[in-house]
Amino acid sequence: MIRDFFLGFIKIHILYHASKAPVCGIEIIKELRRHGYSISSGTIYPTLHALERHNYLRSENSVVGGKRRRYYQITKKGLKVLEASRKKISELVEEVMEQTEIGN
Amino acid sequence: MIRDFFLGFIKIHILYHASKAPVCGIEIIKELRRHGYSISSGTIYPTLHALERHNYLRSENSVVGGKRRRYYQITKKGLKVLEASRKKISELVEEVMEQTEIGN
DNA sequence: ATCATAATATCGAATCTCGATATCGGAATT
DNA sequence: AATTCCGATATCGAGATTCGATATTATGAT
């Protein structure tokens, strides 16, 4: 359930991080793992490709510590989508957050 | 993109509504449509079945205005999952909500 | 009984995710 | 500079999910 939510949320999460600093696949995977979510590389990389195809991200190759990496940074279009997403998220989440008294 | 986010969120949304009052498929579809999301009946009904299979919801048939309906209400197990989801959601959402200054 | 209608259920196609495997690029070794 | 190693990225097939069209079901009206 929570995983379901998160899987949908992942794209926005990537956009958010890319809005702070350039990100690459392996960093995202590791960061998520630190937070307790293990997302397959077979999900992350195609997702990054899709975000770039939509022009929300733009990438370039680079080399860090002798390792090849493809870094993605957010575009203006991506920033707008992130901003629009934030609005929708607060709407949607706010409602669900209203407590229901819970039995046991 | 926003749609992607919401699709994962839908199950939690259904649990939330079912925690307030019994819900049925057509009502959920209409409510979402009011909020600007058109979710296929081919998604909603299988989703309801899955939630019942997991024992998060329990259903019974009834008749309203001469129309057959299957109403779902939340179970204790479902309430617990909803509660756990709320905690995770606020964690996940909080981070992404930090504003990035947006150009234009 | 038959029909019309609304709600639910199901179906095939397209898409997404997984995790395993393949590829690719850089650096070290010789 | 060819070979090998290694880590990051890319891709693949299988299973699951979503869509929207179609089928089924249950009810009330004729």
Short mmCIF file of C-alpha atoms (C1' of nucleotides) in Angstrom, two decimals:
data_model
loop_
_atom_site.label_atom_id
_atom_site.label_comp_id
_atom_site.label_asym_id
_atom_site.label_seq_id
_atom_site.Cartn_x
_atom_site.Cartn_y
_atom_site.Cartn_z
CA MET A 1 0.00 0.00 0.00
CA ILE A 2 2.61 2.46 1.13
CA ARG A 3 4.89 1.09 -1.55
CA ASP A 4 2.17 1.70 -4.14
CA PHE A 5 1.91 5.26 -3.01
CA PHE A 6 5.63 5.67 -3.11
CA LEU A 7 6.05 4.19 -6.57
CA GLY A 8 3.75 6.82 -7.96
CA PHE A 9 5.46 9.44 -5.89
CA ILE A 10 8.94 8.55 -7.03
CA LYS A 11 8.91 10.70 -10.13
CA ILE A 12 8.05 13.76 -8.12
CA HIS A 13 10.72 12.83 -5.63
CA ILE A 14 13.30 12.67 -8.39
CA LEU A 15 12.19 16.03 -9.74
CA TYR A 16 12.49 17.50 -6.28
CA HIS A 17 16.04 16.25 -5.80
CA ALA A 18 17.01 17.33 -9.28
CA SER A 19 15.73 20.79 -8.41
CA LYS A 20 18.17 20.96 -5.52
CA ALA A 21 21.23 19.53 -7.25
CA PRO A 22 22.05 17.29 -10.22
CA VAL A 23 21.27 13.65 -9.50
CA CYS A 24 22.22 10.34 -11.04
CA GLY A 25 20.62 6.91 -10.94
CA ILE A 26 22.87 5.21 -8.46
CA GLU A 27 22.60 8.11 -6.00
CA ILE A 28 18.82 7.98 -6.12
CA ILE A 29 18.82 4.25 -5.55
CA LYS A 30 21.13 4.59 -2.56
CA GLU A 31 19.24 7.49 -1.08
CA LEU A 32 15.98 5.60 -1.29
CA ARG A 33 17.59 2.58 0.27
CA ARG A 34 18.71 4.70 3.21
CA HIS A 35 15.10 5.72 3.67
CA GLY A 36 14.00 2.09 3.59
CA TYR A 37 12.72 1.83 0.03
CA SER A 38 14.44 -0.52 -2.35
CA ILE A 39 13.57 0.46 -5.87
CA SER A 40 14.94 -1.64 -8.68
CA SER A 41 17.45 -0.20 -11.12
CA GLY A 42 15.12 -1.56 -13.76
CA THR A 43 12.65 1.01 -12.50
CA ILE A 44 14.93 3.97 -11.84
CA TYR A 45 16.75 4.14 -15.14
CA PRO A 46 13.72 3.85 -17.39
CA THR A 47 12.01 6.44 -15.17
CA LEU A 48 14.88 8.86 -15.65
CA HIS A 49 14.73 8.26 -19.39
CA ALA A 50 11.02 8.99 -19.39
CA LEU A 51 11.47 12.21 -17.41
CA GLU A 52 14.09 13.34 -19.86
CA ARG A 53 11.91 12.38 -22.82
CA HIS A 54 9.23 14.65 -21.38
CA ASN A 55 11.84 17.41 -21.04
CA TYR A 56 11.47 17.61 -17.29
CA LEU A 57 15.12 16.68 -16.89
CA ARG A 58 18.21 17.16 -19.00
CA SER A 59 21.25 14.94 -18.61
CA GLU A 60 24.95 14.91 -19.34
CA ASN A 61 27.64 12.34 -18.81
CA SER A 62 30.42 12.89 -16.38
CA VAL A 63 33.07 10.98 -14.49
CA VAL A 64 33.29 10.87 -10.70
CA GLY A 65 36.13 8.98 -9.04
CA GLY A 66 36.85 7.22 -12.29
CA LYS A 67 33.23 6.12 -12.58
CA ARG A 68 31.00 7.09 -15.45
CA ARG A 69 27.80 8.80 -14.37
CA ARG A 70 24.88 10.46 -16.07
CA TYR A 71 23.74 13.49 -14.12
CA TYR A 72 20.26 14.90 -14.52
CA GLN A 73 19.19 18.41 -13.70
CA ILE A 74 15.74 19.85 -13.74
CA THR A 75 14.52 22.06 -16.58
CA LYS A 76 12.18 25.02 -16.39
CA LYS A 77 9.41 22.80 -17.63
CA GLY A 78 10.28 20.31 -14.91
CA LEU A 79 10.19 23.03 -12.26
CA LYS A 80 6.74 24.04 -13.36
CA VAL A 81 5.52 20.46 -13.17
CA LEU A 82 7.05 20.09 -9.73
CA GLU A 83 5.32 23.24 -8.60
CA ALA A 84 1.98 22.10 -10.00
CA SER A 85 2.48 18.72 -8.36
CA ARG A 86 3.05 20.32 -4.99
CA LYS A 87 -0.29 22.05 -5.19
CA LYS A 88 -2.10 18.87 -6.08
CA ILE A 89 -0.28 16.91 -3.43
CA SER A 90 -1.26 19.25 -0.66
CA GLU A 91 -4.88 19.11 -1.78
CA LEU A 92 -4.94 15.35 -1.95
CA VAL A 93 -2.95 14.67 1.15
CA GLU A 94 -4.70 17.19 3.35
CA GLU A 95 -8.01 15.43 2.99
CA VAL A 96 -6.69 11.99 3.78
CA MET A 97 -4.81 13.24 6.80
CA GLU A 98 -7.98 13.99 8.74
CA GLN A 99 -7.91 11.50 11.54
CA THR A 100 -10.47 8.80 11.98
CA GLU A 101 -10.79 7.58 15.52
CA ILE A 102 -9.20 4.17 15.50
CA GLY A 103 -10.45 1.23 17.48
CA ASN A 104 -7.98 -1.56 18.01
CA MET B 1 2.92 13.01 -13.99
CA ILE B 2 0.45 14.31 -11.46
CA ARG B 3 -1.80 11.54 -12.61
CA ASP B 4 0.94 8.99 -11.92
CA PHE B 5 1.25 10.27 -8.42
CA PHE B 6 -2.43 10.06 -7.85
CA LEU B 7 -2.83 6.56 -9.22
CA GLY B 8 -0.66 5.18 -6.45
CA PHE B 9 -2.56 7.28 -3.99
CA ILE B 10 -5.94 6.00 -4.98
CA LYS B 11 -5.97 2.97 -2.71
CA ILE B 12 -5.26 5.09 0.31
CA HIS B 13 -7.92 7.52 -0.79
CA ILE B 14 -10.45 4.73 -0.98
CA LEU B 15 -9.50 3.50 2.48
CA TYR B 16 -9.89 6.99 3.82
CA HIS B 17 -13.38 7.39 2.40
CA ALA B 18 -14.36 3.94 3.54
CA SER B 19 -13.25 4.92 7.03
CA LYS B 20 -15.72 7.80 7.01
CA ALA B 21 -18.68 6.00 5.49
CA PRO B 22 -19.37 2.96 3.32
CA VAL B 23 -18.43 3.60 -0.31
CA CYS B 24 -19.24 1.96 -3.62
CA GLY B 25 -17.48 1.99 -6.97
CA ILE B 26 -19.66 4.42 -8.81
CA GLU B 27 -19.52 6.94 -5.99
CA ILE B 28 -15.75 6.83 -5.95
CA ILE B 29 -15.58 7.29 -9.69
CA LYS B 30 -17.91 10.29 -9.52
CA GLU B 31 -16.15 11.86 -6.60
CA LEU B 32 -12.80 11.61 -8.34
CA ARG B 33 -14.31 13.08 -11.46
CA ARG B 34 -15.51 16.06 -9.45
CA HIS B 35 -11.94 16.55 -8.31
CA GLY B 36 -10.72 16.41 -11.88
CA TYR B 37 -9.44 12.84 -12.06
CA SER B 38 -11.09 10.40 -14.39
CA ILE B 39 -10.21 6.92 -13.24
CA SER B 40 -11.44 4.02 -15.31
CA SER B 41 -13.99 1.61 -13.93
CA GLY B 42 -11.58 -1.05 -15.10
CA THR B 43 -9.24 0.30 -12.43
CA ILE B 44 -11.67 1.03 -9.63
CA TYR B 45 -13.47 -2.28 -9.45
CA PRO B 46 -10.40 -4.51 -9.53
CA THR B 47 -8.84 -2.21 -6.94
CA LEU B 48 -11.83 -2.63 -4.64
CA HIS B 49 -11.63 -6.38 -5.11
CA ALA B 50 -7.95 -6.34 -4.22
CA LEU B 51 -8.53 -4.27 -1.10
CA GLU B 52 -11.19 -6.71 -0.01
CA ARG B 53 -8.94 -9.66 -0.78
CA HIS B 54 -6.37 -8.13 1.56
CA ASN B 55 -9.10 -7.74 4.19
CA TYR B 56 -8.78 -3.98 4.31
CA LEU B 57 -12.39 -3.64 3.19
CA ARG B 58 -15.48 -5.75 3.60
CA SER B 59 -18.43 -5.46 1.23
CA GLU B 60 -22.11 -6.21 1.04
CA ASN B 61 -24.68 -5.77 -1.66
CA SER B 62 -27.50 -3.33 -1.30
CA VAL B 63 -30.06 -1.48 -3.36
CA VAL B 64 -30.30 2.31 -3.53
CA GLY B 65 -33.06 3.93 -5.55
CA GLY B 66 -33.65 0.69 -7.36
CA LYS B 67 -29.97 0.43 -8.25
CA ARG B 68 -27.80 -2.46 -7.19
CA ARG B 69 -24.71 -1.40 -5.32
CA ARG B 70 -21.85 -3.07 -3.48
CA TYR B 71 -20.87 -1.04 -0.45
CA TYR B 72 -17.46 -1.38 1.11
CA GLN B 73 -16.57 -0.46 4.64
CA ILE B 74 -13.18 -0.43 6.24
CA THR B 75 -12.02 -3.20 8.58
CA LYS B 76 -9.82 -2.89 11.64
CA LYS B 77 -6.94 -4.17 9.57
CA GLY B 78 -7.73 -1.53 6.98
CA LEU B 79 -7.79 1.20 9.62
CA LYS B 80 -4.38 0.17 10.81
CA VAL B 81 -2.99 0.27 7.30
CA LEU B 82 -4.56 3.67 6.75
CA GLU B 83 -2.98 4.95 9.93
CA ALA B 84 0.43 3.58 9.00
CA SER B 85 0.06 5.09 5.54
CA ARG B 86 -0.64 8.51 6.98
CA LYS B 87 2.59 8.45 8.90
CA LYS B 88 4.65 7.47 5.89
CA ILE B 89 2.90 9.91 3.62
CA SER B 90 3.59 12.86 5.84
CA GLU B 91 7.25 11.88 5.96
CA LEU B 92 7.51 11.51 2.21
CA VAL B 93 5.51 14.57 1.34
CA GLU B 94 7.11 16.91 3.83
CA GLU B 95 10.48 16.73 2.15
CA VAL B 96 9.18 17.38 -1.33
CA MET B 97 7.14 20.34 -0.18
CA GLU B 98 10.20 22.46 0.58
CA GLN B 99 10.04 25.19 -1.98
CA THR B 100 12.65 25.68 -4.65
CA GLU B 101 12.82 29.22 -5.93
CA ILE B 102 11.28 29.07 -9.35
CA GLY B 103 12.46 31.11 -12.27
CA ASN B 104 10.06 31.41 -15.17
"C1'" DA C 1 -42.19 -12.14 -19.02
"C1'" DT C 2 -39.63 -8.59 -21.43
"C1'" DC C 3 -37.10 -4.42 -21.63
"C1'" DA C 4 -34.32 -0.55 -20.21
"C1'" DT C 5 -31.02 1.13 -17.27
"C1'" DA C 6 -27.43 1.57 -13.98
"C1'" DA C 7 -23.77 -0.65 -11.41
"C1'" DT C 8 -20.48 -3.97 -11.36
"C1'" DA C 9 -17.39 -7.34 -13.57
"C1'" DT C 10 -14.30 -8.87 -16.99
"C1'" DC C 11 -11.31 -8.79 -21.13
"C1'" DG C 12 -7.25 -7.81 -24.20
"C1'" DA C 13 -3.81 -4.40 -25.15
"C1'" DA C 14 -0.54 -1.31 -23.57
"C1'" DT C 15 2.39 0.16 -19.88
"C1'" DC C 16 5.06 -0.36 -15.59
"C1'" DT C 17 8.07 -2.73 -12.21
"C1'" DC C 18 11.11 -6.23 -10.97
"C1'" DG C 19 15.44 -8.42 -10.79
"C1'" DA C 20 18.62 -10.69 -13.80
"C1'" DT C 21 21.64 -9.94 -17.41
"C1'" DA C 22 24.11 -7.22 -20.80
"C1'" DT C 23 26.65 -3.24 -22.11
"C1'" DC C 24 29.46 0.53 -21.54
"C1'" DG C 25 33.33 3.49 -20.04
"C1'" DG C 26 37.23 4.51 -17.30
"C1'" DA C 27 41.51 3.02 -14.79
"C1'" DA C 28 44.96 -0.10 -13.49
"C1'" DT C 29 48.05 -3.70 -14.80
"C1'" DT C 30 51.12 -5.68 -17.79
"C1'" DA D 1 48.02 0.03 -26.04
"C1'" DA D 2 45.69 -4.35 -25.22
"C1'" DT D 3 43.58 -6.72 -21.45
"C1'" DT D 4 41.09 -7.02 -17.38
"C1'" DC D 5 38.33 -5.37 -13.67
"C1'" DC D 6 34.67 -2.81 -11.74
"C1'" DG D 7 30.91 0.17 -11.07
"C1'" DA D 8 27.16 2.72 -13.42
"C1'" DT D 9 23.85 2.53 -16.79
"C1'" DA D 10 20.92 0.08 -20.10
"C1'" DT D 11 17.98 -3.53 -21.52
"C1'" DC D 12 15.20 -7.78 -21.33
"C1'" DG D 13 11.31 -11.03 -20.31
"C1'" DA D 14 7.87 -12.08 -16.87
"C1'" DG D 15 4.28 -10.69 -14.05
"C1'" DA D 16 1.27 -7.02 -12.47
"C1'" DT D 17 -1.50 -2.75 -13.31
"C1'" DT D 18 -4.44 0.46 -15.96
"C1'" DC D 19 -7.33 1.59 -19.62
"C1'" DG D 20 -11.55 1.73 -22.03
"C1'" DA D 21 -14.60 -1.35 -24.34
"C1'" DT D 22 -17.63 -4.97 -23.68
"C1'" DA D 23 -20.26 -8.29 -20.95
"C1'" DT D 24 -22.91 -9.47 -17.03
"C1'" DT D 25 -26.02 -8.72 -13.35
"C1'" DA D 26 -29.79 -6.88 -10.71
"C1'" DT D 27 -33.59 -3.88 -10.38
"C1'" DG D 28 -37.91 -1.40 -11.72
"C1'" DA D 29 -41.04 -0.30 -15.41
"C1'" DT D 30 -43.96 -1.65 -19.15
#
